[in-house]
CSV table of C-alpha atoms and ligand atoms in Angstrom, one decimal:
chain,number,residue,atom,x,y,z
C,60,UNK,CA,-102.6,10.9,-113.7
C,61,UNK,CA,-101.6,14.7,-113.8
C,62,UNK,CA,-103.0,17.8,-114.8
C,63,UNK,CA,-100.4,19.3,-115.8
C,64,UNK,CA,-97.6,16.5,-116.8
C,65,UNK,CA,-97.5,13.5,-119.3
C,66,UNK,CA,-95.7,10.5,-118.0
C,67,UNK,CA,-94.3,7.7,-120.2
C,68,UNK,CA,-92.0,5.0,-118.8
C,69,UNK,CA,-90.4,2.9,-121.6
C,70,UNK,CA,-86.7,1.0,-121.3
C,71,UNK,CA,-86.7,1.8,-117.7
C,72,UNK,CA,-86.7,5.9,-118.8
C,73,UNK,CA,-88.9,7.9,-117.4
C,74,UNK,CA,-90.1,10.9,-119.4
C,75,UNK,CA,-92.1,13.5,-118.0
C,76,UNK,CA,-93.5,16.1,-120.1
C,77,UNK,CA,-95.0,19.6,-118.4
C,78,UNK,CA,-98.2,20.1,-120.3
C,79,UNK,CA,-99.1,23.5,-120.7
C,80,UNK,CA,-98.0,24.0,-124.2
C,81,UNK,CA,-101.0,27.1,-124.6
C,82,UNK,CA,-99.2,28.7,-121.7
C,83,UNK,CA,-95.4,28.2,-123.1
C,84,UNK,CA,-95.7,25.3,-120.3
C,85,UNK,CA,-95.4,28.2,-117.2
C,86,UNK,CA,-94.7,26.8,-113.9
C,87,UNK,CA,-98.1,27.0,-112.4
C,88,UNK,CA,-98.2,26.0,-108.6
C,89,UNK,CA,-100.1,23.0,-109.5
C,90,UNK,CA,-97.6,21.8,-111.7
C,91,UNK,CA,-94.9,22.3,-109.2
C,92,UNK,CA,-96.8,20.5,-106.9
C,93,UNK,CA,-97.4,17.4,-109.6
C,94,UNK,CA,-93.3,18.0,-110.7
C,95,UNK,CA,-92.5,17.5,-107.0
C,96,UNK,CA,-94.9,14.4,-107.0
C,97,UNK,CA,-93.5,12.8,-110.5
C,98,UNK,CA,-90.0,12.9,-109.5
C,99,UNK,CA,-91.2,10.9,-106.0
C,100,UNK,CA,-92.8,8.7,-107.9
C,101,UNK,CA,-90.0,7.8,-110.1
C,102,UNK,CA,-88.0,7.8,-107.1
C,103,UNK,CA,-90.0,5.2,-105.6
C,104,UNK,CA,-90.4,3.0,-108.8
C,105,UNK,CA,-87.6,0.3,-109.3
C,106,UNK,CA,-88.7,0.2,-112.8
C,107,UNK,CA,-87.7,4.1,-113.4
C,108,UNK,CA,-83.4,3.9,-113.7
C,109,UNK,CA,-83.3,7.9,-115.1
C,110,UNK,CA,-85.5,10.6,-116.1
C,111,UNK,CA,-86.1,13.1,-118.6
C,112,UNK,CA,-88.1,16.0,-118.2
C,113,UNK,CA,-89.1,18.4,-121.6
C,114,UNK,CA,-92.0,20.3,-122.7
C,115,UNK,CA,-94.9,19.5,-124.8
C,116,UNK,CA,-94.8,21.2,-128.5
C,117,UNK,CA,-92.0,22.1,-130.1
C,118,UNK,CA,-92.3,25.8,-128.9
C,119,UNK,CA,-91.1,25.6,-124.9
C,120,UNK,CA,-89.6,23.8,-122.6
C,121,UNK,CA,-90.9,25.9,-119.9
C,122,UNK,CA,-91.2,29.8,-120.2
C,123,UNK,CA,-90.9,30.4,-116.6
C,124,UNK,CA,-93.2,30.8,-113.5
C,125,UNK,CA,-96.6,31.5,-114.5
C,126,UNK,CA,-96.4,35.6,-114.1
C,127,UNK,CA,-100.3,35.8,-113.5
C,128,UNK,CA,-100.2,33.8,-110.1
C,129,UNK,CA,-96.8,36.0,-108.7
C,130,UNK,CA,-99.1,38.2,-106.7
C,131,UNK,CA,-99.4,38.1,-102.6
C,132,UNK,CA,-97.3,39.4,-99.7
C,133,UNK,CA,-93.6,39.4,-99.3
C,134,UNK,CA,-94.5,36.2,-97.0
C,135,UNK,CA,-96.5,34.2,-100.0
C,136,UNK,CA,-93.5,35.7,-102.5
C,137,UNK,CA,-91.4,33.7,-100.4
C,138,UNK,CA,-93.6,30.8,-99.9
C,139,UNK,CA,-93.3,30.8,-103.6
C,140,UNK,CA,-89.3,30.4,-104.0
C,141,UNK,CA,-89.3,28.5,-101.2
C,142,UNK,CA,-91.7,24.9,-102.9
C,143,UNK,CA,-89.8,25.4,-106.1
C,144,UNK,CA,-86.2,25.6,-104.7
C,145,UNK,CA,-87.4,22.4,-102.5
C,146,UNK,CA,-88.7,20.3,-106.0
C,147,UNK,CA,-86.0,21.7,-107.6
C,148,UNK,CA,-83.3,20.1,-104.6
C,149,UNK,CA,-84.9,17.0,-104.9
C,150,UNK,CA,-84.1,16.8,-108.8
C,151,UNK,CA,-80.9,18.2,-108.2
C,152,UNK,CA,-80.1,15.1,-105.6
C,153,UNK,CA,-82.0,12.4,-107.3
C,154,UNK,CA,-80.0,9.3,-107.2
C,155,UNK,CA,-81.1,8.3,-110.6
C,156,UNK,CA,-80.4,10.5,-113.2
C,157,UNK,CA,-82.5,13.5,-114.5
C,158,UNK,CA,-81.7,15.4,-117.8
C,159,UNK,CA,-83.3,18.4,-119.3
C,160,UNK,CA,-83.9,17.4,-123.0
C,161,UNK,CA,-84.6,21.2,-123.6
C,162,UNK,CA,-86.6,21.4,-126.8
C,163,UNK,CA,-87.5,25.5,-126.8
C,164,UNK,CA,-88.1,28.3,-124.3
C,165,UNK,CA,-86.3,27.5,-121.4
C,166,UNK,CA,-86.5,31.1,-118.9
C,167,UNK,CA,-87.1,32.3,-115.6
C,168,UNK,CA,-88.3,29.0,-113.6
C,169,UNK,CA,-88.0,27.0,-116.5
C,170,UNK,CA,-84.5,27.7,-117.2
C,171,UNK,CA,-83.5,27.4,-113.4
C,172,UNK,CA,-85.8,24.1,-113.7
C,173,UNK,CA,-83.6,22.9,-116.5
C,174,UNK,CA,-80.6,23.5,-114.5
C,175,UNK,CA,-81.3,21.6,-111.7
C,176,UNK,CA,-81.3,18.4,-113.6
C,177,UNK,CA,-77.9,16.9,-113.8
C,178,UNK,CA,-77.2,17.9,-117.2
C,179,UNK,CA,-79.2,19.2,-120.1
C,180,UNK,CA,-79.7,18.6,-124.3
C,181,UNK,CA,-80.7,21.4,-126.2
C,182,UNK,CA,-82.8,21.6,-129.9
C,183,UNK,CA,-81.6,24.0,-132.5
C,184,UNK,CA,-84.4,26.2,-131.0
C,185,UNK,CA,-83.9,26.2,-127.6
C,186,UNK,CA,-83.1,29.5,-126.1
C,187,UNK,CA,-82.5,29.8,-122.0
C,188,UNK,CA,-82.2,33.3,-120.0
C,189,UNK,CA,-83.5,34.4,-116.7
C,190,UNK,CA,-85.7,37.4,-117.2
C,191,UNK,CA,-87.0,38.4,-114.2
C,192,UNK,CA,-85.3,41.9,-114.0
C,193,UNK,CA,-87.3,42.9,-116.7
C,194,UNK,CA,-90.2,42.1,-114.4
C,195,UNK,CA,-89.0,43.7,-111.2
C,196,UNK,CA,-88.1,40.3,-110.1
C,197,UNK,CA,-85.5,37.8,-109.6
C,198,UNK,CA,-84.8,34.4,-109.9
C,199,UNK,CA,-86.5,32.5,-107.4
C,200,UNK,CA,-85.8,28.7,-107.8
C,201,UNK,CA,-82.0,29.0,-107.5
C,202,UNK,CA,-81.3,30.6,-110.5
C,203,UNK,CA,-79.0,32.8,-109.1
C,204,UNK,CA,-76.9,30.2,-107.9
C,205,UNK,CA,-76.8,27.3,-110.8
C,206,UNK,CA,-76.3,29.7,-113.1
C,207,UNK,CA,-73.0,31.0,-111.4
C,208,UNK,CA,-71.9,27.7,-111.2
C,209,UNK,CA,-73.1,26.1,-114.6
C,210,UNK,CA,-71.1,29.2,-116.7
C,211,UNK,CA,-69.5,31.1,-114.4
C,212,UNK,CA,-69.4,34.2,-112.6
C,213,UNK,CA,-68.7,36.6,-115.1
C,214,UNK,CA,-71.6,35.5,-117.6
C,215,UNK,CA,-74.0,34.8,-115.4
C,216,UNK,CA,-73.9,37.9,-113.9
C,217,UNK,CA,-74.5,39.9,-117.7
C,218,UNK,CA,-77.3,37.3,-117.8
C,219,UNK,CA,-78.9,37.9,-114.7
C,220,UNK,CA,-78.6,41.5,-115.1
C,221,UNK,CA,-79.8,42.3,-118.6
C,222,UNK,CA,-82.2,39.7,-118.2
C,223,UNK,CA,-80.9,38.6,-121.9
C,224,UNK,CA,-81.6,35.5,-123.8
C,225,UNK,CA,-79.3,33.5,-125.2
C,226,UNK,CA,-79.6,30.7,-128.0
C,227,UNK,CA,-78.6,26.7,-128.5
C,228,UNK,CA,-75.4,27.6,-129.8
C,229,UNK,CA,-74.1,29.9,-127.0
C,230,UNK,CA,-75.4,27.5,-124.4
C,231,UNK,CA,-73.8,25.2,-125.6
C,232,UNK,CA,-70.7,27.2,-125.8
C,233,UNK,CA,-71.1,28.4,-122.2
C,234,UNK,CA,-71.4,24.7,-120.9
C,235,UNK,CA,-74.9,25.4,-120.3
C,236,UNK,CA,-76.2,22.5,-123.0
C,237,UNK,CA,-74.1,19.5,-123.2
C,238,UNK,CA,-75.3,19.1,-126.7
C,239,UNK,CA,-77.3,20.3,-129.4
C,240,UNK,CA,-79.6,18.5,-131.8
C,241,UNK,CA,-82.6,19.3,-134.4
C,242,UNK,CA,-85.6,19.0,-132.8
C,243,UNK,CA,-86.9,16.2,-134.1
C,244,UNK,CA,-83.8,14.3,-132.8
C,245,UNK,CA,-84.3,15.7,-129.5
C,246,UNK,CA,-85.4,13.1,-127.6
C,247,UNK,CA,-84.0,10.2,-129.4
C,248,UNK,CA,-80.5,11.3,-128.8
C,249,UNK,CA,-81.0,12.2,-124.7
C,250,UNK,CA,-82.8,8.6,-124.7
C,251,UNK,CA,-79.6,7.2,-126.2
C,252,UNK,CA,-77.4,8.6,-123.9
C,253,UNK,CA,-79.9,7.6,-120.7
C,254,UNK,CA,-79.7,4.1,-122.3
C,255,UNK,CA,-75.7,4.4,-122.3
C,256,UNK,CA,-76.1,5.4,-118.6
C,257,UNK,CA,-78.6,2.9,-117.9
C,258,UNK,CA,-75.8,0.2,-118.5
C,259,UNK,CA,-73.5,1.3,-116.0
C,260,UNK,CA,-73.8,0.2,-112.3
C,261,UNK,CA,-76.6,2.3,-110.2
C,262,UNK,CA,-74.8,2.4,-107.1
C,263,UNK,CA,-72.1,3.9,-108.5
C,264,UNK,CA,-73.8,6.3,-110.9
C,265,UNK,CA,-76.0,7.8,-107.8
C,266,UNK,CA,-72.5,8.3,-105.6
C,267,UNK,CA,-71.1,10.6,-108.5
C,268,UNK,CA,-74.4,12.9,-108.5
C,269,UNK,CA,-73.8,12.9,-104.8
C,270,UNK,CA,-69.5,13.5,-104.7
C,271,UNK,CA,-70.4,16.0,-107.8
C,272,UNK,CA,-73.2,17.7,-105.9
C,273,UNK,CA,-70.9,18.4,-103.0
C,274,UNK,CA,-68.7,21.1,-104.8
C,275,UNK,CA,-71.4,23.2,-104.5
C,276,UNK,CA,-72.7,22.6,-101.0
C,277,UNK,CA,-70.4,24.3,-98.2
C,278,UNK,CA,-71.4,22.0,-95.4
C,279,UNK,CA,-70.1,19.2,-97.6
C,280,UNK,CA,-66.6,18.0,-98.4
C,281,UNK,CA,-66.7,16.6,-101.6
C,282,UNK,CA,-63.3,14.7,-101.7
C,283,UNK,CA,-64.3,12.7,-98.4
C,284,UNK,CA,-67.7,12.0,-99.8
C,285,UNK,CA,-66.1,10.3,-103.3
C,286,UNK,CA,-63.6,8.8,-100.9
C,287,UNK,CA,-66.1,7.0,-98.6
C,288,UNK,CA,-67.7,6.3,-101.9
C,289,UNK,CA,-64.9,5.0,-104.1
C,290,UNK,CA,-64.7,2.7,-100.3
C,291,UNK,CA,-68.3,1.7,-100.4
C,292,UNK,CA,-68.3,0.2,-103.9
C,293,UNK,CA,-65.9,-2.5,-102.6
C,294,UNK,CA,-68.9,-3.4,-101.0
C,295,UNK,CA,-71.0,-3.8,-104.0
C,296,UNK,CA,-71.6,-7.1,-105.9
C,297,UNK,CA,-71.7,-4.9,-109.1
C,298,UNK,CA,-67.7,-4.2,-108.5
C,299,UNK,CA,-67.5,-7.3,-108.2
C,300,UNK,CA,-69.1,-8.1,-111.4
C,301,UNK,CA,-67.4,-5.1,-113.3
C,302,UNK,CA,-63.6,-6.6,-112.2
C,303,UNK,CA,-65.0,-9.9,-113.6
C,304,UNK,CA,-66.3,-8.3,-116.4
C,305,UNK,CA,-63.3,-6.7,-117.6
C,306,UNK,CA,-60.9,-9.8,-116.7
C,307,UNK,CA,-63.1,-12.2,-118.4
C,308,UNK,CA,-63.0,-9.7,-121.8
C,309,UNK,CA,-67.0,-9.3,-121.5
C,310,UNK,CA,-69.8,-6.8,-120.8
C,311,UNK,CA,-70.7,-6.2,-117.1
C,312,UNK,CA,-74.2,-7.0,-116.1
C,313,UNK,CA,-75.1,-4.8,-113.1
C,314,UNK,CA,-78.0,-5.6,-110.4
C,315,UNK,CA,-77.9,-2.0,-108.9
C,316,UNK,CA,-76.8,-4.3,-105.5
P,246,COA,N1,-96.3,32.9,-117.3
P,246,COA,C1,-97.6,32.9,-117.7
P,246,COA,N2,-98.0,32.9,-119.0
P,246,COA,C2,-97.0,32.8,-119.9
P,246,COA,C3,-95.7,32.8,-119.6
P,246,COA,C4,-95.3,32.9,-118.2
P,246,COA,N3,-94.1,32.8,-117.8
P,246,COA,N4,-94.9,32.8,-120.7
P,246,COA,C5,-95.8,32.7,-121.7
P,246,COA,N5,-97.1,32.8,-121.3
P,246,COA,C6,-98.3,32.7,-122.0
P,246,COA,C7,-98.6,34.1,-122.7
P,246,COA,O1,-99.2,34.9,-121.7
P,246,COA,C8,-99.6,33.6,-123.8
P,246,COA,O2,-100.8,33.4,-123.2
P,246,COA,P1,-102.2,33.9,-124.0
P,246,COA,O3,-102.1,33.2,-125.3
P,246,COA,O4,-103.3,33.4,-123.1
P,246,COA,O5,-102.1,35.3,-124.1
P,246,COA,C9,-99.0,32.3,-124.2
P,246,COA,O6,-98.2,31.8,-123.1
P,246,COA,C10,-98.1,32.4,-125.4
P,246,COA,O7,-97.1,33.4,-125.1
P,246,COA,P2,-96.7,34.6,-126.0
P,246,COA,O8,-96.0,35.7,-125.2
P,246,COA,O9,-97.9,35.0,-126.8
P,246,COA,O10,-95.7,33.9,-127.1
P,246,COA,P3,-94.5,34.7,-127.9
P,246,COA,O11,-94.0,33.7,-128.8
P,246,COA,O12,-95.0,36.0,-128.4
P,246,COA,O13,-93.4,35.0,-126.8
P,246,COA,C11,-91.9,34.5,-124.9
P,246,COA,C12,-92.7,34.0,-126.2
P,246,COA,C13,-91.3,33.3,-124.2
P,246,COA,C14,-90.8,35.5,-125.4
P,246,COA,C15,-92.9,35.3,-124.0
P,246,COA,O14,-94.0,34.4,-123.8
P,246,COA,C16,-92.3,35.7,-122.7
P,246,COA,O15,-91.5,36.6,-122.6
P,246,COA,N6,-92.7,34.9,-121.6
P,246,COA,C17,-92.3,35.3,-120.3
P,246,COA,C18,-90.9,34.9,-120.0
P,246,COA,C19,-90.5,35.3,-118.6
P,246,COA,O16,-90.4,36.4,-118.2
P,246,COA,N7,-90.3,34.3,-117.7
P,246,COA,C20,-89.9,34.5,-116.4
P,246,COA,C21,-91.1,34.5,-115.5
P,246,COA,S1,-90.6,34.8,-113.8
């Protein structure tokens, strides 16, 4: 049980939901610390095969750090950055996948939150920026860096220094929203494509987040890690099964082994 977060595990999907719909669901350091917790959970859990995470009401998906607890030395001010770019890692290199089903407000933290997960889905309403120059601030969980790789150097740059907002339709435009639905829909749709996912062999699904991830990490080299890859699944029964699968002209059933 959380404070701050709603959990609900149905078809092997994990949804978590930030609760703090009165506060625009701001990143409080309690619910980083529960976030941080939730995702080990799901981690942990054989049960859980992907995540989403969104916001409760129809109004946020997270409007940011919570501004009233930024206070402190440059030390805590670091401290800060530092637990929310370490929950935010661990999203970003889950092995199961994590989506943002963005259903409003999505700035500051909870833009840069929404951008560590592996891709995102917008409502009509969402709207994503990161702010913090307008507070004397800026980004602190990696928002500097997703953002320039998500839509590019050029944009994110205007974004990060007019500290403007943009809506569903020019995220999705930038490649910052894979997709856009009505609100309503929201969740249905990035359940559908979870369930789509869901069907697909584990193994294999966590090495793409891993050879994907490695574009943007320099100690890494990305084409060696999808090559040892690509070699490991020989391993795997589920290659196995997929070849047999697709010789025999019927649906693969993957064990994740
Ligand atoms: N931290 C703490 N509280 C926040 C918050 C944040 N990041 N964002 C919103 N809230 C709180 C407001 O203080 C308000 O609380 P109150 O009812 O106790 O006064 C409540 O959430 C509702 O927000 P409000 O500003 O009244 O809603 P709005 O519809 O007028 O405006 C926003 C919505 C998103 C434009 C506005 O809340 C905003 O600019 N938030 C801050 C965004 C930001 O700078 N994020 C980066 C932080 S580093």
């Amino acid at each position: 049980m959380y404070q701050t977060l709603l959990t609900a595990l149905e078809n092997n999907i994990l949804v978590i939901t930030i609760n703090r719909p009165d506060k625009l669901n701001a990143i409080n350091n309690l619910l980083m610390t529960e976030l941080g917790l939730a995702i080990d959970e799901a981690l942990a859990n054989a049960e859980v095969r992907s995540v989403i995470l969104t916001g409760a009401g129809v109004k946020a998906f997270a409007a940011g750090a919570d501004i009233s607890e930024l206070n402190g030395s440059r030390e805590e001010g670091m401290a800060i950055a530092k637990k929310g770019l370490d929950v935010f890692f661990k999203i970003e290199r889950s092995p199961k996948p994590i989506v943002a089903a963005v259903n409003g407000f999505a700035l500051g933290g909870g833009c840069e939150l929404a951008m560590a997960c592996h891709f995102r889905v917008a409502s009509e309403n969402a709207r994503f920026g990161q702010p913090e120059v307008n507070l004397g601030l800026v980004p602190g969980y990696g928002g500097t860096q997703r953002l320039t790789q998500l839509i590019g150097k050029g944009r994110a740059m205007e974004l990060l220094m007019t500290g403007a907002v943009i809506d569903a339709a020019t995220a999705l435009q930038y490649g910052l929203a894979n997709h856009v639905y009505p609100q309503d829909e929201l969740l249905d749709k990035t359940k559908e494509l979870l369930q789509l996912i869901n069907t697909k062999a584990p193994l294999a699904v966590a090495w793409v987040i891993a050879a994907a991830n490695a574009v943007h990490d320099e100690q890494k080299n990305g084409y060696e890690i999808e090559a040892k890859a690509f070699g490991d699944c020989f391993a795997t029964a589920d290659m196995q099964e997929g070849k047999s699968a697709f010789l025999e002209k019927r649906k693969p059933v993957f064990t994740g082994k």
